[in-house]
PDB file of C-alpha atoms in Angstrom:
ATOM      1  CA  MET A 134      46.459   6.435  13.473  1.00 58.00           C
ATOM      2  CA  ALA A 135      46.514   7.156   9.775  1.00 75.00           C
ATOM      3  CA  LYS A 136      43.497   8.671   8.041  1.00 87.00           C
ATOM      4  CA  PRO A 137      44.145   8.492   4.314  1.00 88.00           C
ATOM      5  CA  SER A 138      42.032  10.932   2.352  1.00 90.00           C
ATOM      6  CA  SER A 139      42.809   9.746  -1.164  1.00 91.00           C
ATOM      7  CA  ARG A 140      43.327   6.471  -2.964  1.00 92.00           C
ATOM      8  CA  GLN A 141      47.083   7.002  -3.306  1.00 93.00           C
ATOM      9  CA  GLU A 142      47.431   7.815   0.405  1.00 92.00           C
ATOM     10  CA  LEU A 143      45.633   4.546   1.194  1.00 91.00           C
ATOM     11  CA  ILE A 144      48.013   2.620  -1.072  1.00 93.00           C
ATOM     12  CA  ASP A 145      51.069   4.299   0.515  1.00 92.00           C
ATOM     13  CA  TYR A 146      49.739   3.545   4.024  1.00 92.00           C
ATOM     14  CA  CYS A 147      49.182  -0.124   3.145  1.00 91.00           C
ATOM     15  CA  LEU A 148      52.686  -0.460   1.710  1.00 93.00           C
ATOM     16  CA  ARG A 149      54.178   1.119   4.855  1.00 92.00           C
ATOM     17  CA  GLN A 150      52.212  -1.347   6.982  1.00 92.00           C
ATOM     18  CA  LEU A 151      53.743  -4.172   4.935  1.00 92.00           C
ATOM     19  CA  GLY A 152      57.250  -2.834   5.632  1.00 93.00           C
ATOM     20  CA  ALA A 153      58.069  -0.490   2.742  1.00 93.00           C
ATOM     21  CA  PRO A 154      60.490   1.225   2.180  1.00 92.00           C
ATOM     22  CA  VAL A 155      62.660  -0.924   4.514  1.00 94.00           C
ATOM     23  CA  LEU A 156      61.423  -4.114   2.881  1.00 93.00           C
ATOM     24  CA  GLU A 157      61.013  -4.536  -0.837  1.00 92.00           C
ATOM     25  CA  ILE A 158      57.351  -5.264  -1.581  1.00 92.00           C
ATOM     26  CA  ASN A 159      57.187  -7.249  -4.830  1.00 93.00           C
ATOM     27  CA  VAL A 160      53.651  -6.460  -5.959  1.00 92.00           C
ATOM     28  CA  ALA A 161      52.577  -5.147  -9.355  1.00 94.00           C
ATOM     29  CA  GLU A 162      50.645  -1.880  -9.572  1.00 93.00           C
ATOM     30  CA  GLU A 163      47.677  -3.741 -11.081  1.00 95.00           C
ATOM     31  CA  GLN A 164      47.593  -6.079  -8.070  1.00 95.00           C
ATOM     32  CA  ILE A 165      47.585  -3.132  -5.681  1.00 94.00           C
ATOM     33  CA  GLU A 166      44.759  -1.459  -7.600  1.00 94.00           C
ATOM     34  CA  ASP A 167      42.731  -4.688  -7.584  1.00 95.00           C
ATOM     35  CA  LEU A 168      43.234  -5.197  -3.843  1.00 94.00           C
ATOM     36  CA  VAL A 169      42.239  -1.609  -3.049  1.00 94.00           C
ATOM     37  CA  ASP A 170      39.107  -2.050  -5.193  1.00 93.00           C
ATOM     38  CA  ASP A 171      38.299  -5.288  -3.350  1.00 93.00           C
ATOM     39  CA  ALA A 172      38.837  -3.671   0.051  1.00 90.00           C
ATOM     40  CA  LEU A 173      36.602  -0.710  -0.788  1.00 87.00           C
ATOM     41  CA  GLN A 174      33.902  -3.005  -2.167  1.00 84.00           C
ATOM     42  CA  TYR A 175      34.086  -5.173   0.985  1.00 85.00           C
ATOM     43  CA  PHE A 176      33.737  -2.043   3.125  1.00 84.00           C
ATOM     44  CA  ASN A 177      30.750  -0.796   1.112  1.00 77.00           C
ATOM     45  CA  GLU A 178      28.961  -4.143   1.281  1.00 76.00           C
ATOM     46  CA  ARG A 179      29.601  -5.137   4.881  1.00 77.00           C
ATOM     47  CA  HIS A 180      30.199  -2.089   7.073  1.00 78.00           C
ATOM     48  CA  PHE A 181      27.253  -0.145   8.475  1.00 69.00           C
ATOM     49  CA  ASP A 182      28.810   3.137   7.350  1.00 74.00           C
ATOM     50  CA  GLY A 183      29.455   1.789   3.852  1.00 72.00           C
ATOM     51  CA  VAL A 184      25.825   1.619   2.804  1.00 75.00           C
ATOM     52  CA  GLU A 185      22.945   4.035   2.958  1.00 79.00           C
ATOM     53  CA  GLN A 186      19.396   2.950   3.668  1.00 80.00           C
ATOM     54  CA  THR A 187      16.966   4.410   1.215  1.00 84.00           C
ATOM     55  CA  TYR A 188      13.534   3.766  -0.266  1.00 85.00           C
ATOM     56  CA  LEU A 189      13.293   2.736  -3.896  1.00 84.00           C
ATOM     57  CA  LYS A 190      10.129   2.466  -5.930  1.00 83.00           C
ATOM     58  CA  TYR A 191       9.360  -0.074  -8.596  1.00 82.00           C
ATOM     59  CA  GLN A 192       6.219  -0.175 -10.695  1.00 82.00           C
ATOM     60  CA  ILE A 193       4.948  -3.659 -11.476  1.00 81.00           C
ATOM     61  CA  THR A 194       4.455  -4.037 -15.229  1.00 83.00           C
ATOM     62  CA  GLN A 195       2.365  -6.505 -17.207  1.00 83.00           C
ATOM     63  CA  ASN A 196       5.587  -8.385 -18.045  1.00 80.00           C
ATOM     64  CA  ASP A 197       6.196  -8.911 -14.320  1.00 79.00           C
ATOM     65  CA  VAL A 198       2.647 -10.207 -13.857  1.00 78.00           C
ATOM     66  CA  ASP A 199       2.998 -12.579 -16.850  1.00 77.00           C
ATOM     67  CA  ARG A 200       6.323 -13.937 -15.555  1.00 76.00           C
ATOM     68  CA  GLY A 201       4.805 -14.508 -12.121  1.00 74.00           C
ATOM     69  CA  LYS A 202       1.857 -16.473 -13.547  1.00 75.00           C
ATOM     70  CA  ALA A 203       3.910 -18.539 -15.998  1.00 74.00           C
ATOM     71  CA  ARG A 204       3.684 -22.344 -15.816  1.00 73.00           C
ATOM     72  CA  PRO A 205       6.050 -24.947 -17.282  1.00 72.00           C
ATOM     73  CA  PRO A 206       4.879 -27.076 -20.206  1.00 70.00           C
ATOM     74  CA  GLY A 207       2.494 -29.814 -19.087  1.00 68.00           C
ATOM     75  CA  ALA A 208       1.583 -28.120 -15.795  1.00 68.00           C
ATOM     76  CA  PRO A 209      -1.999 -27.086 -15.091  1.00 66.00           C
ATOM     77  CA  SER A 210      -2.361 -23.665 -16.638  1.00 65.00           C
ATOM     78  CA  ASN A 211      -4.377 -20.728 -15.422  1.00 62.00           C
ATOM     79  CA  GLY A 212      -4.540 -19.177 -18.858  1.00 60.00           C
ATOM     80  CA  SER A 213      -0.970 -17.850 -18.750  1.00 60.00           C
ATOM     81  CA  GLY A 214       1.879 -18.767 -21.020  1.00 63.00           C
ATOM     82  CA  SER A 215       5.392 -19.879 -20.313  1.00 62.00           C
ATOM     83  CA  ILE A 216       7.124 -16.481 -20.502  1.00 66.00           C
ATOM     84  CA  GLY A 217       9.951 -16.444 -17.983  1.00 64.00           C
ATOM     85  CA  ILE A 218      10.261 -20.233 -17.597  1.00 70.00           C
ATOM     86  CA  ALA A 219      13.832 -21.490 -17.858  1.00 69.00           C
ATOM     87  CA  SER A 220      14.595 -25.184 -18.232  1.00 71.00           C
ATOM     88  CA  THR A 221      17.685 -27.169 -17.384  1.00 76.00           C
ATOM     89  CA  SER A 222      18.245 -30.724 -18.540  1.00 80.00           C
ATOM     90  CA  ALA A 223      20.546 -33.312 -17.015  1.00 84.00           C
ATOM     91  CA  THR A 224      21.252 -36.858 -18.100  1.00 85.00           C
ATOM     92  CA  ALA A 225      22.159 -39.649 -15.713  1.00 85.00           C
ATOM     93  CA  ASN A 226      22.790 -43.357 -16.125  1.00 83.00           C
ATOM     94  CA  ILE A 227      20.418 -45.353 -13.963  1.00 81.00           C
ATOM     95  CA  VAL A 228      21.023 -49.087 -14.100  1.00 82.00           C
ATOM     96  CA  GLY A 229      22.646 -48.789 -17.509  1.00 82.00           C
ATOM     97  CA  THR A 230      19.837 -46.705 -18.983  1.00 85.00           C
ATOM     98  CA  ALA A 231      20.403 -43.074 -19.873  1.00 85.00           C
ATOM     99  CA  THR A 232      17.654 -41.003 -18.289  1.00 85.00           C
ATOM    100  CA  THR A 233      17.125 -37.308 -18.967  1.00 86.00           C
ATOM    101  CA  PHE A 234      15.658 -35.037 -16.293  1.00 83.00           C
ATOM    102  CA  THR A 235      14.275 -31.612 -17.104  1.00 81.00           C
ATOM    103  CA  TYR A 236      13.988 -29.006 -14.369  1.00 78.00           C
ATOM    104  CA  TYR A 237      11.919 -25.863 -14.785  1.00 76.00           C
ATOM    105  CA  GLN A 238      12.467 -22.613 -12.956  1.00 74.00           C
ATOM    106  CA  ASN A 239      10.201 -19.586 -12.962  1.00 72.00           C
ATOM    107  CA  SER A 240      11.849 -16.175 -13.139  1.00 71.00           C
ATOM    108  CA  ASN A 241       9.135 -14.484 -11.079  1.00 71.00           C
ATOM    109  CA  TYR A 242      11.497 -12.074  -9.401  1.00 75.00           C
ATOM    110  CA  ILE A 243      12.492  -8.464  -9.832  1.00 79.00           C
ATOM    111  CA  GLN A 244      16.008  -7.884 -11.077  1.00 78.00           C
ATOM    112  CA  LEU A 245      17.808  -5.528  -8.678  1.00 82.00           C
ATOM    113  CA  PRO A 246      20.606  -3.210  -9.746  1.00 83.00           C
ATOM    114  CA  PRO A 247      24.080  -4.174  -8.484  1.00 79.00           C
ATOM    115  CA  THR A 248      24.139  -1.137  -6.182  1.00 79.00           C
ATOM    116  CA  VAL A 249      21.349  -2.638  -4.041  1.00 82.00           C
ATOM    117  CA  PHE A 250      22.966  -4.850  -1.404  1.00 78.00           C
ATOM    118  CA  GLY A 251      19.853  -5.835   0.481  1.00 80.00           C
ATOM    119  CA  VAL A 252      16.116  -5.417   0.907  1.00 82.00           C
ATOM    120  CA  SER A 253      14.678  -5.223   4.398  1.00 80.00           C
ATOM    121  CA  GLY A 254      11.021  -4.916   3.471  1.00 78.00           C
ATOM    122  CA  ILE A 255       8.509  -4.117   0.777  1.00 78.00           C
ATOM    123  CA  PHE A 256       5.653  -1.659   1.048  1.00 73.00           C
ATOM    124  CA  GLN A 257       2.625  -2.656  -0.965  1.00 67.00           C
ATOM    125  CA  TYR A 258       0.408   0.154  -2.162  1.00 64.00           C
ATOM    126  CA  ASN A 259      -2.681  -1.772  -3.105  1.00 57.00           C
ATOM    127  CA  ASN A 260      -5.740  -0.216  -1.557  1.00 54.00           C
ATOM    128  CA  THR A 261      -7.823  -3.145  -0.313  1.00 51.00           C
ATOM    129  CA  MET A 262     -10.427  -0.888   1.321  1.00 56.00           C
ATOM    130  CA  GLY A 263     -11.661   0.503  -1.980  1.00 58.00           C
ATOM    131  CA  THR A 264     -10.462   3.180  -4.343  1.00 60.00           C
ATOM    132  CA  GLY A 265     -11.564   6.693  -5.149  1.00 60.00           C
ATOM    133  CA  MET A 266     -14.872   7.711  -3.651  1.00 62.00           C
ATOM    134  CA  TYR A 267     -15.534   4.119  -2.533  1.00 66.00           C
ATOM    135  CA  ASN A 268     -12.549   4.220  -0.198  1.00 70.00           C
ATOM    136  CA  VAL A 269     -13.580   3.805   3.448  1.00 69.00           C
ATOM    137  CA  LYS A 270     -11.273   6.652   4.533  1.00 67.00           C
ATOM    138  CA  TYR A 271     -12.759   8.966   1.917  1.00 70.00           C
ATOM    139  CA  GLN A 272     -16.294   8.173   3.028  1.00 71.00           C
ATOM    140  CA  MET A 273     -15.391   8.703   6.711  1.00 68.00           C
ATOM    141  CA  MET A 274     -13.777  12.058   5.933  1.00 66.00           C
ATOM    142  CA  LEU A 275     -16.712  13.076   3.721  1.00 68.00           C
ATOM    143  CA  ASN A 276     -19.202  12.303   6.503  1.00 69.00           C
ATOM    144  CA  ASP A 277     -17.128  14.105   9.146  1.00 62.00           C
ATOM    145  CA  VAL A 278     -16.336  17.195   7.064  1.00 61.00           C
ATOM    146  CA  VAL A 279     -20.062  17.863   6.558  1.00 57.00           C
ATOM    147  CA  GLY A 280     -19.963  19.402  10.046  1.00 55.00           C
ATOM    148  CA  LEU A 281     -17.475  22.071   8.898  1.00 49.00           C
ATOM    149  CA  ARG A 282     -20.015  24.768   8.039  1.00 46.00           C
ATOM    150  CA  GLY A 283     -19.963  28.442   8.767  1.00 43.00           C
ATOM    151  CA  SER A 284     -17.673  29.680  11.509  1.00 45.00           C
ATOM    152  CA  GLY A 285     -17.754  26.708  13.869  1.00 48.00           C
ATOM    153  CA  VAL A 286     -16.574  23.146  13.723  1.00 52.00           C
ATOM    154  CA  ALA A 287     -19.726  21.610  15.148  1.00 53.00           C
ATOM    155  CA  GLY A 288     -19.787  17.843  14.840  1.00 54.00           C
ATOM    156  CA  PHE A 289     -16.133  17.515  13.749  1.00 57.00           C
ATOM    157  CA  ASP A 290     -14.014  15.783  16.352  1.00 65.00           C
ATOM    158  CA  LEU A 291     -10.400  15.060  15.409  1.00 71.00           C
ATOM    159  CA  THR A 292      -9.967  12.638  18.299  1.00 78.00           C
ATOM    160  CA  SER A 293     -12.727  10.291  17.190  1.00 74.00           C
ATOM    161  CA  TYR A 294     -11.613  10.631  13.556  1.00 71.00           C
ATOM    162  CA  SER A 295      -8.028   9.726  14.516  1.00 79.00           C
ATOM    163  CA  ILE A 296      -9.170   6.741  16.574  1.00 82.00           C
ATOM    164  CA  THR A 297     -11.407   5.525  13.736  1.00 77.00           C
ATOM    165  CA  MET A 298      -8.587   5.837  11.196  1.00 76.00           C
ATOM    166  CA  GLY A 299      -6.287   3.922  13.554  1.00 84.00           C
ATOM    167  CA  TYR A 300      -8.941   1.222  13.898  1.00 84.00           C
ATOM    168  CA  LEU A 301      -9.249   0.954  10.093  1.00 78.00           C
ATOM    169  CA  GLU A 302      -5.454   0.644   9.757  1.00 80.00           C
ATOM    170  CA  THR A 303      -5.426  -2.101  12.405  1.00 85.00           C
ATOM    171  CA  MET A 304      -8.192  -3.956  10.554  1.00 81.00           C
ATOM    172  CA  ASN A 305      -6.282  -3.630   7.298  1.00 76.00           C
ATOM    173  CA  PHE A 306      -3.088  -4.887   8.974  1.00 78.00           C
ATOM    174  CA  LEU A 307      -4.797  -7.898  10.555  1.00 83.00           C
ATOM    175  CA  LEU A 308      -7.010  -8.924   7.652  1.00 80.00           C
ATOM    176  CA  ASN A 309      -4.652  -8.216   4.765  1.00 73.00           C
ATOM    177  CA  THR A 310      -1.369  -9.664   5.938  1.00 72.00           C
ATOM    178  CA  HIS A 311       1.521  -9.551   3.515  1.00 71.00           C
ATOM    179  CA  LYS A 312       4.412 -11.946   3.266  1.00 74.00           C
ATOM    180  CA  LYS A 313       7.658 -10.568   4.710  1.00 75.00           C
ATOM    181  CA  ILE A 314      10.195 -10.251   1.911  1.00 75.00           C
ATOM    182  CA  ARG A 315      13.865  -9.703   2.633  1.00 75.00           C
ATOM    183  CA  PHE A 316      16.925 -10.015   0.397  1.00 76.00           C
ATOM    184  CA  ASN A 317      20.662  -9.985   0.952  1.00 74.00           C
ATOM    185  CA  GLN A 318      23.238 -10.292  -1.831  1.00 72.00           C
ATOM    186  CA  ARG A 319      25.270 -12.751   0.211  1.00 68.00           C
ATOM    187  CA  SER A 320      22.470 -15.146   1.121  1.00 69.00           C
ATOM    188  CA  ASP A 321      19.874 -14.443  -1.625  1.00 63.00           C
TER     189      ASP A 321
END
């Protein structure tokens, strides 16, 4: 089994598999280069070893918020404009009368770079249990750490703290459900 380690070795291997040098392969060099590029791209997009799972971060900007709230002209507005609204018009003859239809589409999506082939989930970092010193976790820790005085750890029990934090996470998970978002380049 051949294991080409360079681009030229891959091209030579492919030509041998097609019958070269016994058969004359009538293919231009540009065609070979294009086909190798296509094969490598297909491998990167579809094979489990061709992609690497990683975490990317994206900070939502005010532009993103405005695009998400945009409404087409004539629609009930919530105080937002029409930034990010694209319209498409089509004309059709209906019983001899030319009728124009206008379709509006909101661009309330995040543009992904071409190197991202799919999204399997989105982590949302909004703290629904309060922020800063009003955070439930902060208050729990503050109340429990009061027992850490002097040389002993009287009143501080990591087991009950861990169980309480787990209970708070379960409450957050059940009460603040988030929509599952997935993306694949092939199926949008």
